[in-house]
């Protein structure tokens, strides 16, 4: 708790991002990642493998942009730094650990950006990238905007979450280089007998095509959110998003 508060105070971020809640979200996520490191390990390994699969057979490897790089738990930074001439990490907040990790490589640059509010940011950042990785970002994009309405006790505009998700996918579709999309799509809550007690669509009604890779991410093991319940996210990975087949969702 005290560590989180200290990190909240010292994490560099634009005042606007702090005020909107991005820094708070980032600190909560980083501390959950620390507590749940073992449970998250298979997810992080699968995500890193999908990113490297996207990177290795590219004919040109000048620039890679990682959108939603955050705490770099699921990003193979050393490998990307070795494969590409330049690595750009883009997020609303770069936690201290990610800043230190980036500093260890001479070709890694941090960009602090709100990918919802800054229209055209994806195109501007990734327009000349050989590879753009959307790294477990898509389902996170609506969270702060929706929370803002709830905090002000205002009705959430109809379809806002769906619109934000669809806008990010449209921005990725507009990129000339390869796009690797990794995102959680659904949450299920399970009890200790493996019964599903609740479920949530994380993409607000947007369905994705059948993925070439998919796995479960135990995001909150028993005892993390609740003693007798655990939360599991279904993750889809598309190392080459443009090559997706328009089939029914998995
Ligand atoms: C689940 S985390 C991604 C995990 C990260 N790839 C890692 O390896 O630790 C989602 C990230 O999306 C970022 N994010 C959420 N909304 C954003 C926005 N509007 N603009 C930019 N980044 C945003 C958060 O700051 C967070 O770092």
mmCIF file of C-alpha atoms and ligand atoms in Angstrom:
data_model
loop_
_atom_site.group_PDB
_atom_site.id
_atom_site.type_symbol
_atom_site.label_atom_id
_atom_site.label_comp_id
_atom_site.label_asym_id
_atom_site.label_seq_id
_atom_site.Cartn_x
_atom_site.Cartn_y
_atom_site.Cartn_z
ATOM 1 C CA UNK A 1 0.000 0.000 0.000
ATOM 2 C CA UNK A 2 2.749 2.435 1.042
ATOM 3 C CA UNK A 3 4.880 1.275 -1.857
ATOM 4 C CA UNK A 4 1.972 1.914 -4.235
ATOM 5 C CA UNK A 5 1.509 5.416 -2.817
ATOM 6 C CA UNK A 6 5.219 6.178 -3.173
ATOM 7 C CA UNK A 7 5.190 4.869 -6.754
ATOM 8 C CA UNK A 8 2.080 6.926 -7.497
ATOM 9 C CA UNK A 9 3.855 10.069 -6.346
ATOM 10 C CA UNK A 10 7.153 9.509 -8.151
ATOM 11 C CA UNK A 11 5.940 8.008 -11.448
ATOM 12 C CA UNK A 12 6.433 10.698 -14.100
ATOM 13 C CA UNK A 13 3.272 11.454 -16.094
ATOM 14 C CA UNK A 14 1.522 14.467 -17.603
ATOM 15 C CA UNK A 15 -0.841 16.116 -15.137
ATOM 16 C CA UNK A 16 -3.798 15.318 -17.391
ATOM 17 C CA UNK A 17 -3.029 11.565 -17.303
ATOM 18 C CA UNK A 18 -2.691 11.723 -13.530
ATOM 19 C CA UNK A 19 -5.981 13.596 -13.173
ATOM 20 C CA UNK A 20 -7.853 11.178 -15.458
ATOM 21 C CA UNK A 21 -6.685 8.152 -13.453
ATOM 22 C CA UNK A 22 -4.135 6.575 -15.804
ATOM 23 C CA UNK A 23 -1.351 6.739 -13.199
ATOM 24 C CA UNK A 24 -3.554 5.116 -10.544
ATOM 25 C CA UNK A 25 -4.543 2.341 -12.999
ATOM 26 C CA UNK A 26 -0.910 1.815 -13.944
ATOM 27 C CA UNK A 27 0.223 1.511 -10.304
ATOM 28 C CA UNK A 28 -2.604 -0.935 -9.498
ATOM 29 C CA UNK A 29 -1.733 -3.028 -12.539
ATOM 30 C CA UNK A 30 1.983 -3.028 -11.763
ATOM 31 C CA UNK A 31 1.417 -4.108 -8.186
ATOM 32 C CA UNK A 32 -1.008 -6.845 -9.261
ATOM 33 C CA UNK A 33 1.553 -8.026 -11.825
ATOM 34 C CA UNK A 34 4.091 -8.252 -8.992
ATOM 35 C CA UNK A 35 1.758 -10.187 -6.683
ATOM 36 C CA UNK A 36 0.520 -12.520 -9.425
ATOM 37 C CA UNK A 37 3.826 -12.991 -11.222
ATOM 38 C CA UNK A 38 3.674 -16.771 -11.051
ATOM 39 C CA UNK A 39 0.045 -17.005 -12.219
ATOM 40 C CA UNK A 40 0.724 -14.546 -15.041
ATOM 41 C CA UNK A 41 3.919 -16.260 -16.255
ATOM 42 C CA UNK A 42 2.266 -18.551 -18.879
ATOM 43 C CA UNK A 43 0.306 -15.596 -20.288
ATOM 44 C CA UNK A 44 3.378 -13.371 -20.444
ATOM 45 C CA UNK A 45 5.399 -16.124 -22.130
ATOM 46 C CA UNK A 46 2.661 -16.759 -24.716
ATOM 47 C CA UNK A 47 2.300 -13.037 -25.457
ATOM 48 C CA UNK A 48 6.062 -12.594 -25.861
ATOM 49 C CA UNK A 49 6.207 -15.614 -28.178
ATOM 50 C CA UNK A 50 3.409 -14.171 -30.348
ATOM 51 C CA UNK A 51 5.227 -10.829 -30.562
ATOM 52 C CA UNK A 52 8.475 -12.499 -31.576
ATOM 53 C CA UNK A 53 6.655 -14.651 -34.134
ATOM 54 C CA UNK A 54 5.372 -11.399 -35.645
ATOM 55 C CA UNK A 55 8.870 -9.903 -35.701
ATOM 56 C CA UNK A 56 11.122 -12.648 -36.942
ATOM 57 C CA UNK A 57 10.032 -13.142 -40.571
ATOM 58 C CA UNK A 58 9.712 -9.451 -41.491
ATOM 59 C CA UNK A 59 11.729 -8.457 -44.572
ATOM 60 C CA UNK A 60 12.720 -5.113 -42.982
ATOM 61 C CA UNK A 61 13.231 -4.417 -39.293
ATOM 62 C CA UNK A 62 13.824 -0.704 -38.896
ATOM 63 C CA UNK A 63 11.173 0.262 -36.358
ATOM 64 C CA UNK A 64 8.790 -1.538 -34.028
ATOM 65 C CA UNK A 65 6.162 0.338 -31.998
ATOM 66 C CA UNK A 66 4.627 -1.303 -28.933
ATOM 67 C CA UNK A 67 1.265 0.243 -28.051
ATOM 68 C CA UNK A 68 0.320 -0.325 -24.403
ATOM 69 C CA UNK A 69 3.848 -1.281 -23.405
ATOM 70 C CA UNK A 70 3.094 -0.408 -19.746
ATOM 71 C CA UNK A 71 5.163 -2.380 -17.249
ATOM 72 C CA UNK A 72 6.688 -4.544 -20.009
ATOM 73 C CA UNK A 73 5.528 -7.726 -18.269
ATOM 74 C CA UNK A 74 4.502 -9.264 -21.584
ATOM 75 C CA UNK A 75 6.942 -7.445 -23.894
ATOM 76 C CA UNK A 76 10.235 -9.133 -24.982
ATOM 77 C CA UNK A 77 12.126 -5.842 -24.890
ATOM 78 C CA UNK A 78 15.678 -7.212 -25.112
ATOM 79 C CA UNK A 79 14.787 -9.368 -28.127
ATOM 80 C CA UNK A 80 12.930 -6.556 -29.921
ATOM 81 C CA UNK A 81 15.812 -4.204 -29.227
ATOM 82 C CA UNK A 82 18.212 -6.709 -30.802
ATOM 83 C CA UNK A 83 15.966 -7.376 -33.824
ATOM 84 C CA UNK A 84 15.043 -3.765 -34.728
ATOM 85 C CA UNK A 85 17.087 -0.650 -35.279
ATOM 86 C CA UNK A 86 14.607 1.359 -33.239
ATOM 87 C CA UNK A 87 11.990 0.425 -30.619
ATOM 88 C CA UNK A 88 9.211 2.826 -29.595
ATOM 89 C CA UNK A 89 7.241 2.110 -26.426
ATOM 90 C CA UNK A 90 3.933 3.988 -26.296
ATOM 91 C CA UNK A 91 1.662 4.221 -23.282
ATOM 92 C CA UNK A 92 -0.296 6.725 -21.220
ATOM 93 C CA UNK A 93 2.060 5.931 -18.336
ATOM 94 C CA UNK A 94 5.524 4.406 -18.297
ATOM 95 C CA UNK A 95 6.129 2.907 -14.850
ATOM 96 C CA UNK A 96 9.565 3.352 -13.290
ATOM 97 C CA UNK A 97 10.530 -0.272 -13.925
ATOM 98 C CA UNK A 98 9.802 0.119 -17.628
ATOM 99 C CA UNK A 99 11.812 3.348 -17.740
ATOM 100 C CA UNK A 100 14.807 1.623 -16.187
ATOM 101 C CA UNK A 101 14.482 -1.343 -18.560
ATOM 102 C CA UNK A 102 14.286 1.002 -21.573
ATOM 103 C CA UNK A 103 17.415 2.822 -20.452
ATOM 104 C CA UNK A 104 19.423 -0.387 -20.670
ATOM 105 C CA UNK A 105 19.013 -0.327 -24.471
ATOM 106 C CA UNK A 106 20.394 2.453 -26.623
ATOM 107 C CA UNK A 107 17.671 2.153 -29.270
ATOM 108 C CA UNK A 108 14.493 2.283 -27.143
ATOM 109 C CA UNK A 109 12.401 5.457 -26.995
ATOM 110 C CA UNK A 110 9.391 6.148 -24.760
ATOM 111 C CA UNK A 111 6.356 8.041 -26.019
ATOM 112 C CA UNK A 112 3.705 9.117 -23.537
ATOM 113 C CA UNK A 113 0.367 9.335 -25.281
ATOM 114 C CA UNK A 114 -3.356 8.964 -24.631
ATOM 115 C CA UNK A 115 -4.378 6.674 -27.475
ATOM 116 C CA UNK A 116 -8.074 7.402 -26.939
ATOM 117 C CA UNK A 117 -8.024 11.171 -26.640
ATOM 118 C CA UNK A 118 -5.331 11.905 -29.214
ATOM 119 C CA UNK A 119 -7.049 11.180 -32.492
ATOM 120 C CA UNK A 120 -4.647 10.020 -35.155
ATOM 121 C CA UNK A 121 -1.949 9.092 -32.619
ATOM 122 C CA UNK A 122 -1.720 5.484 -33.823
ATOM 123 C CA UNK A 123 -1.277 6.588 -37.435
ATOM 124 C CA UNK A 124 1.259 9.261 -36.503
ATOM 125 C CA UNK A 125 3.305 6.920 -34.303
ATOM 126 C CA UNK A 126 3.111 3.760 -36.388
ATOM 127 C CA UNK A 127 2.681 5.030 -39.952
ATOM 128 C CA UNK A 128 6.249 4.144 -40.896
ATOM 129 C CA UNK A 129 6.758 1.246 -38.469
ATOM 130 C CA UNK A 130 7.604 -2.165 -39.895
ATOM 131 C CA UNK A 131 5.793 -3.739 -36.965
ATOM 132 C CA UNK A 132 3.169 -2.370 -34.606
ATOM 133 C CA UNK A 133 2.272 -4.433 -31.572
ATOM 134 C CA UNK A 134 -0.947 -3.724 -29.720
ATOM 135 C CA UNK A 135 0.096 -5.332 -26.449
ATOM 136 C CA UNK A 136 -2.851 -6.259 -24.265
ATOM 137 C CA UNK A 137 -4.163 -2.747 -24.691
ATOM 138 C CA UNK A 138 -7.478 -3.010 -26.550
ATOM 139 C CA UNK A 139 -9.692 -4.041 -23.622
ATOM 140 C CA UNK A 140 -8.020 -1.432 -21.389
ATOM 141 C CA UNK A 141 -8.753 1.546 -23.610
ATOM 142 C CA UNK A 142 -12.392 2.066 -22.516
ATOM 143 C CA UNK A 143 -11.703 1.683 -18.769
ATOM 144 C CA UNK A 144 -10.623 5.224 -17.834
ATOM 145 C CA UNK A 145 -13.141 6.975 -20.130
ATOM 146 C CA UNK A 146 -16.029 4.870 -18.745
ATOM 147 C CA UNK A 147 -14.832 5.307 -15.137
ATOM 148 C CA UNK A 148 -14.873 9.078 -15.584
ATOM 149 C CA UNK A 149 -18.602 9.088 -16.312
ATOM 150 C CA UNK A 150 -19.281 6.760 -13.398
ATOM 151 C CA UNK A 151 -17.187 8.874 -11.009
ATOM 152 C CA UNK A 152 -19.218 11.934 -11.987
ATOM 153 C CA UNK A 153 -22.485 9.972 -11.690
ATOM 154 C CA UNK A 154 -23.222 10.809 -15.300
ATOM 155 C CA UNK A 155 -24.827 8.387 -17.732
ATOM 156 C CA UNK A 156 -22.282 6.709 -19.981
ATOM 157 C CA UNK A 157 -22.948 7.630 -23.636
ATOM 158 C CA UNK A 158 -24.537 4.689 -25.445
ATOM 159 C CA UNK A 159 -21.954 2.515 -27.159
ATOM 160 C CA UNK A 160 -18.911 4.439 -25.874
ATOM 161 C CA UNK A 161 -16.898 1.298 -24.967
ATOM 162 C CA UNK A 162 -17.686 -0.327 -28.290
ATOM 163 C CA UNK A 163 -16.769 2.850 -30.170
ATOM 164 C CA UNK A 164 -13.361 3.073 -28.437
ATOM 165 C CA UNK A 165 -12.571 -0.586 -29.188
ATOM 166 C CA UNK A 166 -13.688 -0.282 -32.818
ATOM 167 C CA UNK A 167 -11.703 2.942 -33.293
ATOM 168 C CA UNK A 168 -8.472 1.267 -32.159
ATOM 169 C CA UNK A 169 -9.045 -1.657 -34.543
ATOM 170 C CA UNK A 170 -9.770 0.767 -37.386
ATOM 171 C CA UNK A 171 -6.555 2.654 -36.614
ATOM 172 C CA UNK A 172 -4.588 -0.616 -36.718
ATOM 173 C CA UNK A 173 -6.255 -1.509 -40.026
ATOM 174 C CA UNK A 174 -4.997 1.761 -41.490
ATOM 175 C CA UNK A 175 -1.340 0.947 -40.921
ATOM 176 C CA UNK A 176 0.855 -0.094 -43.852
ATOM 177 C CA UNK A 177 3.263 -2.233 -41.788
ATOM 178 C CA UNK A 178 2.602 -5.520 -40.024
ATOM 179 C CA UNK A 179 0.311 -5.395 -37.016
ATOM 180 C CA UNK A 180 0.438 -7.875 -34.143
ATOM 181 C CA UNK A 181 -2.700 -7.710 -32.026
ATOM 182 C CA UNK A 182 -2.843 -9.364 -28.626
ATOM 183 C CA UNK A 183 -5.859 -8.729 -26.454
ATOM 184 C CA UNK A 184 -8.001 -10.276 -23.786
ATOM 185 C CA UNK A 185 -11.552 -10.604 -25.037
ATOM 186 C CA UNK A 186 -13.608 -12.085 -22.200
ATOM 187 C CA UNK A 187 -13.476 -12.540 -18.449
ATOM 188 C CA UNK A 188 -14.915 -15.469 -16.536
ATOM 189 C CA UNK A 189 -15.174 -15.839 -12.788
ATOM 190 C CA UNK A 190 -14.781 -19.371 -11.438
ATOM 191 C CA UNK A 191 -15.305 -20.967 -8.036
ATOM 192 C CA UNK A 192 -13.062 -23.657 -6.591
ATOM 193 C CA UNK A 193 -15.124 -26.373 -8.291
ATOM 194 C CA UNK A 194 -14.446 -24.823 -11.681
ATOM 195 C CA UNK A 195 -18.007 -23.556 -12.065
ATOM 196 C CA UNK A 196 -18.385 -20.295 -13.955
ATOM 197 C CA UNK A 197 -20.100 -17.838 -11.630
ATOM 198 C CA UNK A 198 -19.930 -14.732 -13.802
ATOM 199 C CA UNK A 199 -18.650 -13.583 -17.174
ATOM 200 C CA UNK A 200 -17.924 -10.320 -18.927
ATOM 201 C CA UNK A 201 -17.363 -9.265 -22.517
ATOM 202 C CA UNK A 202 -14.208 -7.148 -22.347
ATOM 203 C CA UNK A 203 -14.629 -5.762 -25.881
ATOM 204 C CA UNK A 204 -18.090 -4.224 -25.397
ATOM 205 C CA UNK A 205 -19.819 -6.203 -28.122
ATOM 206 C CA UNK A 206 -17.016 -6.117 -30.702
ATOM 207 C CA UNK A 207 -16.233 -9.688 -31.765
ATOM 208 C CA UNK A 208 -12.882 -10.699 -33.192
ATOM 209 C CA UNK A 209 -12.294 -13.434 -35.757
ATOM 210 C CA UNK A 210 -10.999 -16.858 -34.751
ATOM 211 C CA UNK A 211 -7.413 -16.320 -33.585
ATOM 212 C CA UNK A 212 -4.390 -18.340 -34.709
ATOM 213 C CA UNK A 213 -3.305 -18.367 -31.051
ATOM 214 C CA UNK A 214 -5.400 -18.195 -27.878
ATOM 215 C CA UNK A 215 -4.926 -18.976 -24.225
ATOM 216 C CA UNK A 216 -6.258 -18.401 -20.718
ATOM 217 C CA UNK A 217 -4.722 -15.752 -18.465
ATOM 218 C CA UNK A 218 -5.345 -16.301 -14.767
ATOM 219 C CA UNK A 219 -5.448 -12.601 -14.021
ATOM 220 C CA UNK A 220 -6.619 -12.920 -10.394
ATOM 221 C CA UNK A 221 -5.931 -16.292 -8.756
ATOM 222 C CA UNK A 222 -7.936 -17.389 -5.694
ATOM 223 C CA UNK A 223 -7.235 -14.922 -2.895
ATOM 224 C CA UNK A 224 -6.331 -11.987 -5.172
ATOM 225 C CA UNK A 225 -9.751 -10.436 -5.794
ATOM 226 C CA UNK A 226 -11.797 -12.880 -3.671
ATOM 227 C CA UNK A 227 -10.890 -15.890 -1.507
ATOM 228 C CA UNK A 228 -13.266 -18.328 -3.244
ATOM 229 C CA UNK A 229 -13.287 -16.911 -6.757
ATOM 230 C CA UNK A 230 -10.676 -16.481 -9.426
ATOM 231 C CA UNK A 231 -10.760 -14.416 -12.604
ATOM 232 C CA UNK A 232 -9.601 -15.786 -15.925
ATOM 233 C CA UNK A 233 -9.281 -13.830 -19.160
ATOM 234 C CA UNK A 234 -9.414 -15.396 -22.590
ATOM 235 C CA UNK A 235 -6.664 -13.929 -24.756
ATOM 236 C CA UNK A 236 -6.538 -13.800 -28.544
ATOM 237 C CA UNK A 237 -3.254 -13.282 -30.400
ATOM 238 C CA UNK A 238 -2.884 -12.406 -34.073
ATOM 239 C CA UNK A 239 0.835 -12.165 -34.950
ATOM 240 C CA UNK A 240 -0.271 -10.862 -38.371
ATOM 241 C CA UNK A 241 -3.621 -9.119 -37.867
ATOM 242 C CA UNK A 242 -4.039 -8.379 -41.599
ATOM 243 C CA UNK A 243 -3.895 -12.132 -42.363
ATOM 244 C CA UNK A 244 -6.867 -12.907 -40.110
ATOM 245 C CA UNK A 245 -9.649 -14.958 -41.533
ATOM 246 C CA UNK A 246 -13.117 -13.425 -41.245
ATOM 247 C CA UNK A 247 -14.589 -16.392 -39.383
ATOM 248 C CA UNK A 248 -16.767 -16.796 -36.329
ATOM 249 C CA UNK A 249 -15.344 -15.774 -32.953
ATOM 250 C CA UNK A 250 -13.505 -18.429 -30.879
HETATM 251 C C1 LIG B 1 -2.871 -4.537 -19.466
HETATM 252 S S1 LIG B 1 -1.717 -3.250 -19.663
HETATM 253 C C2 LIG B 1 -0.701 -3.912 -20.920
HETATM 254 C C3 LIG B 1 0.348 -4.738 -20.325
HETATM 255 C C4 LIG B 1 1.724 -4.344 -20.817
HETATM 256 N N1 LIG B 1 1.832 -4.669 -22.232
HETATM 257 C C5 LIG B 1 2.785 -5.039 -20.022
HETATM 258 O O1 LIG B 1 3.548 -5.805 -20.613
HETATM 259 O O2 LIG B 1 2.876 -4.806 -18.818
HETATM 260 C C6 LIG B 1 -2.603 -2.026 -20.547
HETATM 261 C C7 LIG B 1 -1.805 -0.766 -20.763
HETATM 262 O O3 LIG B 1 -2.624 0.098 -21.526
HETATM 263 C C8 LIG B 1 -2.324 1.420 -21.123
HETATM 264 N N2 LIG B 1 -3.434 2.289 -21.529
HETATM 265 C C9 LIG B 1 -4.714 2.237 -21.121
HETATM 266 N N3 LIG B 1 -5.414 3.220 -21.717
HETATM 267 C C10 LIG B 1 -4.542 3.904 -22.512
HETATM 268 C C11 LIG B 1 -4.664 5.031 -23.350
HETATM 269 N N4 LIG B 1 -5.830 5.679 -23.499
HETATM 270 N N5 LIG B 1 -3.579 5.452 -24.010
HETATM 271 C C12 LIG B 1 -2.380 4.822 -23.873
HETATM 272 N N6 LIG B 1 -2.207 3.748 -23.074
HETATM 273 C C13 LIG B 1 -3.282 3.312 -22.389
HETATM 274 C C14 LIG B 1 -2.165 1.317 -19.619
HETATM 275 O O4 LIG B 1 -1.428 2.416 -19.105
HETATM 276 C C15 LIG B 1 -1.445 -0.020 -19.483
HETATM 277 O O5 LIG B 1 -0.057 0.147 -19.416
#
